[in-house]
PDB file of C-alpha atoms in Angstrom:
ATOM      1  CA  MET A   1     107.792  84.842  68.930  1.00 39.00           C
ATOM      2  CA  MET A   2     104.368  86.532  69.251  1.00 44.00           C
ATOM      3  CA  TYR A   3     103.795  90.053  70.503  1.00 43.00           C
ATOM      4  CA  ASP A   4     102.669  89.968  74.154  1.00 48.00           C
ATOM      5  CA  GLN A   5     100.570  93.072  74.828  1.00 48.00           C
ATOM      6  CA  ARG A   6     100.438  92.496  78.642  1.00 49.00           C
ATOM      7  CA  ARG A   7     104.207  92.261  78.811  1.00 47.00           C
ATOM      8  CA  ALA A   8     104.600  95.394  76.694  1.00 48.00           C
ATOM      9  CA  GLN A   9     102.426  97.294  79.090  1.00 50.00           C
ATOM     10  CA  GLN A  10     104.344  96.283  82.229  1.00 47.00           C
ATOM     11  CA  PRO A  11     106.146  99.121  84.005  1.00 47.00           C
ATOM     12  CA  ALA A  12     109.823  99.321  83.320  1.00 46.00           C
ATOM     13  CA  ASP A  13     110.736  98.376  86.880  1.00 44.00           C
ATOM     14  CA  GLN A  14     109.024  94.927  86.640  1.00 42.00           C
ATOM     15  CA  PRO A  15     111.003  91.875  85.513  1.00 39.00           C
ATOM     16  CA  ARG A  16     110.802  91.277  81.777  1.00 40.00           C
ATOM     17  CA  GLY A  17     110.318  87.559  81.991  1.00 39.00           C
ATOM     18  CA  ARG A  18     107.486  85.856  80.153  1.00 39.00           C
ATOM     19  CA  THR A  19     104.129  86.904  81.494  1.00 43.00           C
ATOM     20  CA  GLU A  20     102.649  83.904  83.191  1.00 45.00           C
ATOM     21  CA  PRO A  21      98.941  83.494  82.535  1.00 44.00           C
ATOM     22  CA  ALA A  22      98.791  81.451  85.831  1.00 44.00           C
ATOM     23  CA  ALA A  23      97.783  84.702  87.574  1.00 49.00           C
ATOM     24  CA  ALA A  24      94.304  84.293  85.926  1.00 51.00           C
ATOM     25  CA  GLY A  25      93.410  81.569  88.350  1.00 56.00           C
ATOM     26  CA  SER A  26      95.266  82.550  91.494  1.00 67.00           C
ATOM     27  CA  GLY A  27      94.395  84.958  94.243  1.00 77.00           C
ATOM     28  CA  PRO A  28      91.036  86.018  95.580  1.00 84.00           C
ATOM     29  CA  LEU A  29      88.259  86.672  93.160  1.00 84.00           C
ATOM     30  CA  LEU A  30      87.353  89.941  94.860  1.00 90.00           C
ATOM     31  CA  PRO A  31      89.716  92.604  96.222  1.00 92.00           C
ATOM     32  CA  SER A  32      90.014  92.769  99.985  1.00 93.00           C
ATOM     33  CA  ASP A  33      88.342  96.155 100.214  1.00 95.00           C
ATOM     34  CA  GLU A  34      85.213  94.884  98.428  1.00 95.00           C
ATOM     35  CA  ARG A  35      85.142  91.745 100.588  1.00 94.00           C
ATOM     36  CA  ASP A  36      85.531  93.901 103.724  1.00 96.00           C
ATOM     37  CA  LYS A  37      82.811  96.276 102.619  1.00 96.00           C
ATOM     38  CA  ILE A  38      80.324  93.420 102.078  1.00 96.00           C
ATOM     39  CA  THR A  39      81.333  91.740 105.306  1.00 96.00           C
ATOM     40  CA  ARG A  40      80.621  94.954 107.246  1.00 96.00           C
ATOM     41  CA  ARG A  41      77.296  95.292 105.403  1.00 95.00           C
ATOM     42  CA  LEU A  42      76.316  91.771 106.361  1.00 96.00           C
ATOM     43  CA  GLY A  43      77.482  92.314 109.938  1.00 96.00           C
ATOM     44  CA  ARG A  44      75.389  95.445 110.153  1.00 96.00           C
ATOM     45  CA  ALA A  45      72.336  93.403 109.000  1.00 96.00           C
ATOM     46  CA  ILE A  46      72.951  90.779 111.616  1.00 96.00           C
ATOM     47  CA  ASN A  47      73.470  93.337 114.416  1.00 97.00           C
ATOM     48  CA  THR A  48      70.285  95.260 113.628  1.00 96.00           C
ATOM     49  CA  PHE A  49      68.055  92.171 113.172  1.00 96.00           C
ATOM     50  CA  ALA A  50      66.619  92.339 116.708  1.00 96.00           C
ATOM     51  CA  ASP A  51      65.455  95.957 116.319  1.00 96.00           C
ATOM     52  CA  THR A  52      64.477  95.926 112.588  1.00 97.00           C
ATOM     53  CA  PRO A  53      64.201  92.468 111.248  1.00 97.00           C
ATOM     54  CA  GLY A  54      62.734  93.502 107.905  1.00 97.00           C
ATOM     55  CA  ASP A  55      65.407  96.114 107.236  1.00 97.00           C
ATOM     56  CA  ALA A  56      68.093  93.645 108.283  1.00 97.00           C
ATOM     57  CA  LEU A  57      66.824  91.061 105.788  1.00 97.00           C
ATOM     58  CA  GLU A  58      66.723  93.619 103.019  1.00 97.00           C
ATOM     59  CA  GLU A  59      70.360  94.642 103.823  1.00 97.00           C
ATOM     60  CA  ALA A  60      71.410  90.949 103.869  1.00 97.00           C
ATOM     61  CA  ASP A  61      69.597  90.359 100.544  1.00 97.00           C
ATOM     62  CA  ALA A  62      71.289  93.405  98.996  1.00 96.00           C
ATOM     63  CA  ALA A  63      74.717  92.262 100.282  1.00 96.00           C
ATOM     64  CA  LEU A  64      74.173  88.865  98.681  1.00 96.00           C
ATOM     65  CA  ASP A  65      73.059  90.507  95.391  1.00 97.00           C
ATOM     66  CA  GLU A  66      76.112  92.772  95.387  1.00 96.00           C
ATOM     67  CA  THR A  67      78.437  89.816  96.119  1.00 95.00           C
ATOM     68  CA  ALA A  68      76.933  87.739  93.317  1.00 95.00           C
ATOM     69  CA  ALA A  69      77.212  90.595  90.846  1.00 96.00           C
ATOM     70  CA  LEU A  70      80.872  91.341  91.792  1.00 95.00           C
ATOM     71  CA  LEU A  71      81.791  87.679  91.556  1.00 94.00           C
ATOM     72  CA  MET A  72      80.190  87.318  88.139  1.00 94.00           C
ATOM     73  CA  GLU A  73      82.092  90.431  86.941  1.00 95.00           C
ATOM     74  CA  ALA A  74      85.390  89.045  88.362  1.00 93.00           C
ATOM     75  CA  ILE A  75      84.858  85.617  86.804  1.00 93.00           C
ATOM     76  CA  ALA A  76      84.042  87.218  83.400  1.00 94.00           C
ATOM     77  CA  GLU A  77      87.198  89.340  83.599  1.00 93.00           C
ATOM     78  CA  ARG A  78      89.357  86.347  84.384  1.00 91.00           C
ATOM     79  CA  ARG A  79      87.773  84.380  81.602  1.00 92.00           C
ATOM     80  CA  ARG A  80      88.426  87.230  79.127  1.00 93.00           C
ATOM     81  CA  ALA A  81      92.095  87.433  80.245  1.00 89.00           C
ATOM     82  CA  LEU A  82      92.553  83.645  79.960  1.00 88.00           C
ATOM     83  CA  ARG A  83      90.828  83.475  76.583  1.00 90.00           C
ATOM     84  CA  ALA A  84      93.071  86.300  75.275  1.00 86.00           C
ATOM     85  CA  ASP A  85      96.089  84.205  76.151  1.00 81.00           C
ATOM     86  CA  TRP A  86      95.210  81.369  73.869  1.00 82.00           C
ATOM     87  CA  GLN A  87      92.660  82.563  71.239  1.00 82.00           C
ATOM     88  CA  GLY A  88      94.123  83.844  68.119  1.00 76.00           C
ATOM     89  CA  GLN A  89      97.465  82.027  68.641  1.00 74.00           C
ATOM     90  CA  ASP A  90      99.028  80.756  65.532  1.00 72.00           C
ATOM     91  CA  PRO A  91      98.515  77.034  64.819  1.00 68.00           C
ATOM     92  CA  GLY A  92     102.095  76.304  65.826  1.00 70.00           C
ATOM     93  CA  THR A  93     101.541  77.442  69.407  1.00 70.00           C
ATOM     94  CA  ALA A  94     103.428  75.150  71.676  1.00 77.00           C
ATOM     95  CA  ALA A  95     101.382  72.429  73.389  1.00 82.00           C
ATOM     96  CA  VAL A  96     102.962  73.579  76.666  1.00 82.00           C
ATOM     97  CA  GLU A  97     101.303  76.983  76.450  1.00 82.00           C
ATOM     98  CA  LEU A  98      97.950  75.437  75.592  1.00 85.00           C
ATOM     99  CA  ARG A  99      98.358  72.975  78.480  1.00 87.00           C
ATOM    100  CA  LEU A 100      98.936  75.944  80.834  1.00 87.00           C
ATOM    101  CA  ALA A 101      95.716  77.523  79.646  1.00 87.00           C
ATOM    102  CA  LEU A 102      93.798  74.292  80.170  1.00 91.00           C
ATOM    103  CA  ARG A 103      95.268  74.029  83.700  1.00 93.00           C
ATOM    104  CA  GLN A 104      94.057  77.600  84.439  1.00 91.00           C
ATOM    105  CA  TYR A 105      90.572  76.723  83.244  1.00 92.00           C
ATOM    106  CA  ARG A 106      90.584  73.662  85.483  1.00 94.00           C
ATOM    107  CA  GLU A 107      91.797  75.635  88.503  1.00 92.00           C
ATOM    108  CA  ILE A 108      89.207  78.340  88.094  1.00 90.00           C
ATOM    109  CA  THR A 109      86.360  75.857  87.553  1.00 91.00           C
ATOM    110  CA  GLN A 110      87.388  73.780  90.558  1.00 92.00           C
ATOM    111  CA  ARG A 111      87.518  76.949  92.731  1.00 88.00           C
ATOM    112  CA  LEU A 112      83.947  77.779  91.672  1.00 88.00           C
ATOM    113  CA  LEU A 113      82.765  74.222  92.405  1.00 91.00           C
ATOM    114  CA  ARG A 114      84.179  74.461  95.955  1.00 89.00           C
ATOM    115  CA  LEU A 115      82.042  77.588  96.717  1.00 81.00           C
TER     116      LEU A 115
END
């Protein structure tokens, strides 16, 4: 059995079952507070367009820029976590574990293609 660093770092009150890498592809890419902040920013741009169209467009452009940067960061982090699950495994790693990693790559890629 290989040492599982993520499992070792779990708080004592969490179940000690095998850490499922499936979490890498599930859930929203951005935390709800970040999504809410960007949504408010975009809403502000829309609401101020009639009075200051140039400022509103700059605000909308900045909101899009921030969203893209946060998404790229989140995707990179998920990729690092997923890669850490399978890279460096010994050659005898069970095909089931490798299949789970492949499934996660597929799920993340398909989510991105649906954007």
